[in-house]
Structures are given as C-alpha cells and as structure tokens.
Short mmCIF file of C-alpha atoms and ligand atoms in Angstrom, two decimals:
data_model
loop_
_atom_site.label_atom_id
_atom_site.label_comp_id
_atom_site.label_asym_id
_atom_site.label_seq_id
_atom_site.Cartn_x
_atom_site.Cartn_y
_atom_site.Cartn_z
CA MET A 1 73.03 39.31 98.76
CA ARG A 2 75.40 40.08 96.40
CA HIS A 3 75.46 42.51 93.28
CA LEU A 4 78.25 42.65 90.59
CA ILE A 5 78.82 46.74 89.65
CA ASP A 6 82.06 46.45 89.09
CA PRO A 7 84.09 43.76 87.48
CA LEU A 8 86.59 43.34 90.72
CA ASP A 9 83.56 42.50 92.90
CA PHE A 10 84.74 38.86 92.29
CA THR A 11 87.89 37.55 93.04
CA VAL A 12 90.14 35.47 90.64
CA GLU A 13 88.63 32.44 91.78
CA GLU A 14 85.36 33.46 91.28
CA ILE A 15 85.25 34.03 87.93
CA GLU A 16 87.96 30.71 87.64
CA ALA A 17 85.12 28.85 89.22
CA LEU A 18 81.89 30.86 87.20
CA LEU A 19 84.17 30.32 83.76
CA ASP A 20 84.24 26.40 85.31
CA VAL A 21 80.49 26.39 85.26
CA ALA A 22 79.68 28.59 82.03
CA ASP A 23 81.90 25.99 80.26
CA GLU A 24 80.24 23.10 82.08
CA ILE A 25 77.05 24.83 80.50
CA ALA A 26 78.52 25.47 76.95
CA ALA A 27 79.20 21.12 77.36
CA ASP A 28 75.71 19.95 78.59
CA ARG A 29 73.31 22.62 78.71
CA GLN A 30 70.03 20.23 78.80
CA ALA A 31 71.27 19.74 82.59
CA PHE A 32 70.91 23.70 83.17
CA ARG A 33 67.29 23.53 82.17
CA GLN A 34 65.61 22.98 85.50
CA VAL A 35 67.70 25.05 88.12
CA CYS A 36 66.45 28.32 87.87
CA GLN A 37 62.62 26.61 87.82
CA GLY A 38 60.66 29.30 89.91
CA LYS A 39 62.84 31.96 89.99
CA THR A 40 62.03 35.55 88.06
CA LEU A 41 64.94 37.49 86.01
CA ALA A 42 63.73 41.72 85.50
CA THR A 43 65.54 43.57 82.74
CA LEU A 44 65.96 46.54 82.88
CA PHE A 45 67.36 48.51 80.40
CA TYR A 46 67.11 51.97 79.92
CA GLU A 47 69.51 52.07 76.99
CA ALA A 48 69.35 50.25 73.63
CA SER A 49 70.95 46.81 73.48
CA THR A 50 70.31 43.83 71.74
CA ARG A 51 73.30 40.77 73.50
CA THR A 52 72.88 42.16 76.62
CA ARG A 53 69.72 41.93 77.08
CA LEU A 54 68.36 39.79 74.80
CA SER A 55 71.41 37.15 76.55
CA PHE A 56 70.81 37.69 80.18
CA GLU A 57 66.86 36.63 78.51
CA ALA A 58 67.88 33.32 77.20
CA ALA A 59 70.37 32.80 80.37
CA MET A 60 67.00 33.14 82.59
CA LEU A 61 64.99 31.08 80.31
CA ASN A 62 67.83 27.97 79.40
CA LEU A 63 67.45 27.98 83.08
CA GLY A 64 63.87 27.40 83.15
CA GLY A 65 62.70 30.67 84.80
CA ASN A 66 60.94 33.68 83.73
CA VAL A 67 61.12 36.51 82.42
CA LEU A 68 60.18 40.93 82.81
CA GLY A 69 61.07 44.08 82.09
CA PHE A 70 61.59 46.69 80.06
CA ALA A 71 63.45 47.84 76.96
CA THR A 72 63.84 51.61 76.27
CA ALA A 73 63.16 53.96 79.28
CA ASP A 74 60.06 55.57 77.58
CA SER A 75 58.44 52.21 78.57
CA SER A 76 58.79 52.43 81.61
CA SER A 77 57.76 55.27 84.34
CA ALA A 78 61.01 56.41 84.39
CA ALA A 79 59.12 58.66 81.45
CA LYS A 80 57.00 59.68 84.20
CA GLY A 81 60.67 60.92 86.75
CA GLU A 82 60.52 58.22 88.96
CA SER A 83 63.65 57.31 90.26
CA VAL A 84 66.33 54.56 89.87
CA ALA A 85 65.66 53.90 94.11
CA ASP A 86 61.52 53.69 93.80
CA THR A 87 61.76 51.52 90.52
CA ILE A 88 64.12 48.66 92.12
CA ARG A 89 62.05 48.71 95.04
CA THR A 90 59.13 48.11 92.87
CA VAL A 91 61.47 45.27 90.31
CA SER A 92 62.72 43.40 93.72
CA CYS A 93 59.06 43.26 94.99
CA TYR A 94 58.56 41.68 91.39
CA ALA A 95 61.60 39.16 90.57
CA ASP A 96 64.56 37.38 91.97
CA ILE A 97 67.39 38.99 90.33
CA CYS A 98 67.73 41.86 88.02
CA ALA A 99 69.83 42.72 84.83
CA MET A 100 69.93 46.89 84.57
CA ARG A 101 71.43 48.41 82.32
CA HIS A 102 71.41 52.79 82.01
CA PRO A 103 72.89 55.87 80.85
CA LYS A 104 73.80 57.20 83.60
CA GLU A 105 77.71 56.46 85.51
CA GLY A 106 76.67 54.63 88.58
CA ALA A 107 73.08 54.24 87.99
CA PRO A 108 73.14 50.28 89.21
CA LEU A 109 75.11 50.88 92.12
CA ARG A 110 72.55 53.32 93.31
CA ALA A 111 69.94 50.90 92.24
CA SER A 112 71.82 48.12 94.22
CA ARG A 113 71.88 50.25 97.50
CA TYR A 114 68.01 49.70 97.36
CA SER A 115 67.19 46.69 95.90
CA ARG A 116 66.26 43.48 97.81
CA ILE A 117 67.38 41.38 94.96
CA PRO A 118 70.91 41.04 93.01
CA VAL A 119 70.97 43.48 91.09
CA ILE A 120 73.81 42.88 88.00
CA ASN A 121 75.27 45.58 86.26
CA ALA A 122 74.40 45.84 82.24
CA GLY A 123 76.17 48.46 81.50
CA ASP A 124 76.69 51.78 82.67
CA GLY A 125 77.30 54.98 80.19
CA GLY A 126 81.06 54.81 79.42
CA HIS A 127 82.00 53.59 82.84
CA GLN A 128 81.51 49.97 82.94
CA HIS A 129 79.99 46.89 81.59
CA PRO A 130 81.39 43.99 83.97
CA THR A 131 79.67 40.98 82.26
CA GLN A 132 80.56 41.63 79.05
CA THR A 133 83.89 41.17 80.28
CA LEU A 134 82.77 38.15 82.16
CA THR A 135 82.15 37.15 77.89
CA ASP A 136 85.45 38.25 77.49
CA LEU A 137 87.34 36.02 79.69
CA MET A 138 85.54 33.12 78.53
CA THR A 139 86.87 33.83 74.65
CA ILE A 140 89.90 34.74 75.85
CA ARG A 141 90.53 31.79 77.79
CA GLN A 142 89.56 29.34 75.23
CA ARG A 143 90.64 30.71 72.18
CA ARG A 144 94.55 31.23 74.58
CA LYS A 145 93.91 28.33 77.31
CA GLN A 146 95.13 30.88 79.36
CA LEU A 147 94.31 34.69 81.29
CA GLY A 148 97.25 35.40 81.77
CA HIS A 149 100.31 36.46 79.99
CA ILE A 150 99.57 37.19 76.47
CA THR A 151 99.68 40.75 74.84
CA ILE A 152 96.79 42.58 74.04
CA GLY A 153 95.76 45.44 71.78
CA LEU A 154 92.90 47.60 72.39
CA CYS A 155 91.68 49.73 70.01
CA GLY A 156 89.47 52.37 68.80
CA ASP A 157 87.19 54.25 71.69
CA LEU A 158 89.29 53.74 74.32
CA LYS A 159 87.51 56.53 76.04
CA PHE A 160 83.97 55.95 75.97
CA GLY A 161 83.94 52.25 75.61
CA ARG A 162 82.85 50.51 79.28
CA THR A 163 84.13 47.13 77.70
CA VAL A 164 87.59 48.29 77.47
CA HIS A 165 87.57 49.75 81.00
CA SER A 166 86.13 46.56 82.52
CA LEU A 167 88.11 44.70 80.52
CA ILE A 168 91.72 46.18 81.77
CA LYS A 169 90.78 46.10 85.50
CA SER A 170 90.13 42.26 84.84
CA LEU A 171 92.93 41.55 83.08
CA ALA A 172 95.31 43.71 85.16
CA ARG A 173 94.73 40.93 88.33
CA TYR A 174 96.69 38.03 86.07
CA GLU A 175 100.42 37.56 85.77
CA GLY A 176 101.79 38.93 82.58
CA VAL A 177 99.17 40.41 80.70
CA LYS A 178 100.23 43.51 78.27
CA PHE A 179 98.53 46.53 77.49
CA ILE A 180 98.69 48.30 73.57
CA LEU A 181 96.41 50.83 74.25
CA ILE A 182 95.55 51.73 70.43
CA SER A 183 93.72 54.69 69.41
CA PRO A 184 93.94 58.26 68.26
CA GLU A 185 94.60 61.11 70.69
CA GLU A 186 90.97 62.60 71.92
CA LEU A 187 89.83 58.78 72.11
CA ARG A 188 92.42 57.66 74.59
CA VAL A 189 92.00 55.40 78.12
CA PRO A 190 90.52 57.89 80.76
CA ASP A 191 93.26 58.86 83.37
CA TYR A 192 91.30 57.02 86.01
CA VAL A 193 91.90 53.98 84.32
CA ILE A 194 95.52 54.26 83.79
CA GLU A 195 96.57 56.12 87.30
CA GLU A 196 94.37 53.66 89.49
CA VAL A 197 94.29 50.38 87.08
CA LEU A 198 97.87 49.92 85.59
CA TRP A 199 100.45 52.62 86.72
CA ASP A 200 99.06 51.33 90.97
CA LYS A 201 99.94 47.47 89.86
CA GLY A 202 103.09 48.24 87.54
CA VAL A 203 101.59 46.59 84.83
CA PRO A 204 103.12 47.14 81.26
CA PHE A 205 101.26 48.88 78.80
CA VAL A 206 101.85 51.47 76.01
CA GLU A 207 99.50 53.63 74.66
CA ALA A 208 99.89 53.68 70.34
CA GLU A 209 97.85 55.34 67.03
CA ASP A 210 99.20 52.61 64.45
CA MET A 211 97.42 49.69 64.15
CA GLU A 212 99.42 48.10 61.77
CA LEU A 213 102.69 49.03 63.72
CA VAL A 214 101.59 46.97 66.69
CA MET A 215 100.23 43.57 64.64
CA ASP A 216 103.28 41.48 65.16
CA GLN A 217 103.02 41.49 68.87
CA LEU A 218 99.73 40.78 69.78
CA ASP A 219 98.03 37.74 70.70
CA ILE A 220 94.28 39.25 71.46
CA LEU A 221 93.56 42.10 69.38
CA TYR A 222 90.19 43.30 71.17
CA MET A 223 88.62 46.21 68.15
CA THR A 224 86.01 48.68 69.35
CA ARG A 225 82.90 51.12 67.88
CA VAL A 226 83.64 54.91 68.70
CA GLN A 227 80.58 55.32 70.77
CA LYS A 228 78.19 58.17 68.68
CA GLU A 229 76.05 57.74 71.82
CA ARG A 230 78.79 59.35 74.06
CA PHE A 231 79.66 62.49 72.21
CA PHE A 232 78.68 65.94 72.16
CA ASN A 233 79.11 67.14 68.87
CA GLU A 234 77.93 65.33 65.61
CA GLU A 235 81.47 66.18 64.26
CA ASP A 236 84.10 64.62 66.29
CA TYR A 237 81.71 61.24 65.67
CA VAL A 238 82.01 61.50 61.78
CA ARG A 239 86.00 62.63 62.09
CA LEU A 240 86.82 59.80 64.37
CA LYS A 241 84.38 56.76 63.43
CA ASP A 242 86.13 55.50 61.18
CA THR A 243 89.69 56.21 62.40
CA TYR A 244 90.08 52.33 62.50
CA ILE A 245 88.97 49.29 59.93
CA LEU A 246 90.72 46.12 60.04
CA THR A 247 90.17 44.69 56.71
CA PRO A 248 92.49 41.31 55.71
CA ASP A 249 95.27 43.09 54.56
CA LYS A 250 95.73 44.64 57.74
CA LEU A 251 96.01 41.16 59.25
CA ALA A 252 98.93 40.58 57.17
CA ALA A 253 101.84 40.43 60.06
CA ALA A 254 99.66 39.58 63.00
CA LYS A 255 100.23 35.84 64.37
CA PRO A 256 98.17 32.87 63.15
CA GLY A 257 96.64 32.31 66.14
CA MET A 258 95.62 35.95 66.79
CA ALA A 259 92.24 36.09 68.41
CA ILE A 260 89.70 38.80 67.41
CA LEU A 261 86.87 39.80 69.45
CA HIS A 262 84.73 42.92 69.68
CA PRO A 263 81.95 43.63 71.58
CA LEU A 264 79.64 44.21 69.64
CA PRO A 265 77.86 46.15 67.24
CA ARG A 266 79.50 46.90 64.71
CA VAL A 267 79.38 50.02 62.45
CA ASN A 268 82.49 50.44 59.82
CA GLU A 269 85.41 49.08 62.25
CA ILE A 270 85.68 45.46 61.15
CA SER A 271 85.59 45.03 57.91
CA ILE A 272 82.74 41.16 56.78
CA ASP A 273 85.73 40.45 54.54
CA VAL A 274 88.18 38.99 58.03
CA ASP A 275 84.27 37.52 59.09
CA ASP A 276 85.31 33.58 57.09
CA ASP A 277 88.82 34.38 59.35
CA PRO A 278 89.60 31.51 61.45
CA ARG A 279 91.32 34.11 64.04
CA ALA A 280 87.54 35.92 63.91
CA ALA A 281 86.16 35.93 67.53
CA TYR A 282 83.25 38.31 68.07
CA PHE A 283 80.87 35.43 67.15
CA GLU A 284 81.98 33.04 69.75
CA GLN A 285 81.81 36.18 72.00
CA ALA A 286 77.79 36.66 71.38
CA GLN A 287 77.19 32.98 72.05
CA ASN A 288 79.41 32.90 75.00
CA GLY A 289 77.55 35.94 76.63
CA VAL A 290 74.47 33.75 77.28
CA TYR A 291 76.82 30.89 78.84
CA VAL A 292 78.68 33.38 81.20
CA ARG A 293 75.28 35.19 81.64
CA MET A 294 73.54 32.17 82.83
CA ALA A 295 76.31 30.73 85.21
CA LEU A 296 76.52 34.48 86.59
CA ILE A 297 72.63 34.52 87.26
CA MET A 298 73.43 30.73 89.04
CA MET A 299 76.12 31.92 90.92
CA LEU A 300 74.35 35.19 92.13
CA LEU A 301 71.23 33.18 93.20
CA GLU A 302 73.77 30.52 94.90
CA LEU A 303 72.23 27.60 93.08
CA ALA A 304 74.61 24.88 92.47
CA SER A 305 75.53 23.71 88.98
CA PRO A 306 73.94 20.25 88.86
CA VAL A 307 76.97 18.91 86.47
CA ALA A 308 78.88 19.43 89.92
CA ALA A 309 77.40 17.83 92.04
CA GLY A 310 76.13 14.80 89.55
CA ALA A 311 80.16 14.43 89.82
CA ARG A 312 80.20 14.87 92.88
CA THR A 313 77.49 11.89 93.76
CA GLY A 314 79.40 9.50 91.24
CA ALA A 315 82.70 10.25 93.15
CA LEU A 316 80.59 9.41 96.48
CA GLN A 317 78.88 6.64 94.83
CA LYS A 318 82.08 5.19 93.97
CA GLU A 319 84.27 5.63 97.68
CA VAL A 320 80.98 3.81 98.70
CA ARG A 321 81.66 0.94 96.69
N1 CP B 401 78.35 44.44 73.59
C1 CP B 401 77.29 44.63 74.20
O1 CP B 401 76.51 45.48 75.04
O2 CP B 401 76.25 44.61 72.95
P1 CP B 401 74.17 45.51 73.18
O3 CP B 401 74.49 46.60 73.48
O4 CP B 401 74.04 45.17 71.71
O5 CP B 401 73.66 44.73 74.50
#
C-alpha cells in the first residue's frame, strides 16, 4: 500500500504517468465515471480549505465513488482530544482512501504509520502540499509542453508557503530548471529547502526582492499569498501582506508566453484586472486540481485507466485481425 505524503514519494516517471492519466480524464471525463464504484474517500480536514477538499470530493464523485469526512477539527472528535493515530485507525474501518489536511507539520505522515488505507497529504502546516504540486505540474506542462527548461519565479511568502516548498522539490528533479525566489527578507525560502534541495543538487537559483526587475526572465510566475494563519503576530502580517501586488502594468516587461500561476486563495497579491490576461492560468490550475486528484485516487487504489485499457484492447483486436 502506498501513500502520498511528500512530493518525492513518486518518481518522475510515475508523475509523468499520473499526468498522462489526468490529461485523458480532462479529454473524456465520462469514460471514468464508474472507475471507483463501491469505493469511499474520507476527507479529514483539520484546517480550512475550499479547493483541496472540494476537488478531492468532486474527484471521487466523478469516478463514481462515495465521500465522507469532516471539514473542521471542531466537528470531529479531535475537539475531544482524540489523536490522529486513533482517528485514522477508525477511518480505516469506513473508507478505502483518505486525504488529510492538518495545521501540524508531519500529521499526515504520522497518520500513514497507523493507517490501513492510503493516506494523501492534503497540506500539513507550512511544510508540504504535494497534491497542489501535481496541479501545478499539470498546468505548467499544458502551458509549456514540458516540465524542464524553464525559469520560474516564485513570489511572496516563500517561508510559510507549503505549495512553494513542494513545487521546488518536484521541479528541481527536471533538467534546465532555474528558480528565481522573490520575497522580502523575512519570508525567504527556509534554509532546509535551499540546502537539501537546491545546493545539494546543484540547481541554479537566485534570490531577489524586486519582482519587476526579474519579470522579463520568467517563463512561469508563481504568486503566493502571505500566510496569515502561520504568523506569530498580526503586526508583522499587516506589514508584509501587500509586499507584492501583480497588476497589468507590472506585466509590461513579461514574455508574451509567460504563465501566471497561483495556488489560490488569493487575497490581494494579483489584481482582478490581471484575470483576463491570457497569461493568467490560476483558474485552469483549480480545474486541473480535479483531474490530477482523480488520477491520484486511481493510482493509489491501483485502478487502471479505462481509456488506456480501451486503447490496448483496440490495438490487440487490430493485431488479431
Ligand atoms: N490551494 C489550496 O490548497 O487551496 P485551499 O486552501 O482552498 O484548499
């Protein structure tokens, strides 16, 4: 049994295969509507979510399966003091697979050690968010036709932004990727990511504070929200929250083919005036979140793509004839 806790739990080849299935789903969702009949997904969300929880639930429903779960810690027995270990042992009796979001770093990993069903990390504190990364990779591959040979600018809260940590880890495995890390001093990428991922693998990167100065170099601009919920004091959050606001005039120097990504939710960091720019890809990302999560559920439950099976049967029939 496999889990998805860290973006590196899957090889590059497995990620490519998963994205291929996600592309098949995007092309023909109807073909997948019975793949998970009789299966149940549990969504265990100890922290707020719109996209991740609802896209996981949409994914399982689109596959013909069932969903159950809780959307806040307060509405579960965590409010009475139940441990993650006991919760997952119980949920293993009710569901075939689960997605867990938790404010504590490492909680989904701990759950996976006690679980009898695959556990998916749906975001743990300021640590990792591997399924957002699958969404980001699908969107980058759609826009750029490949995952290597890009210069990507990650902008905003690079310290607490778990989507950033997971995306750096994943993209660092591809040839020709250069990172431009744009943040104020206080919100720089944590040292462990710089040392263990970028330095260790000799991946080129630079740190910058001014988004406009580097705009003309970027193939991808990945904007992020300043993570209010991870700050220790309101004063620091208020001082830093509007450091970067992407507006149409700031895009003047950007390449025509650049893609603007954002994991969402956005607060103020991308003006709504940018939404109609053809480079804006953040609502495509939200849509792709459903397709990659459908493909992920199938992969962890070891369910084959009916499209691939159909294509194989068709090829075999041709051979026999
Ligand atoms: N991108 C993302 O994780 O969004 P939610 O917090 O709404 O799930």
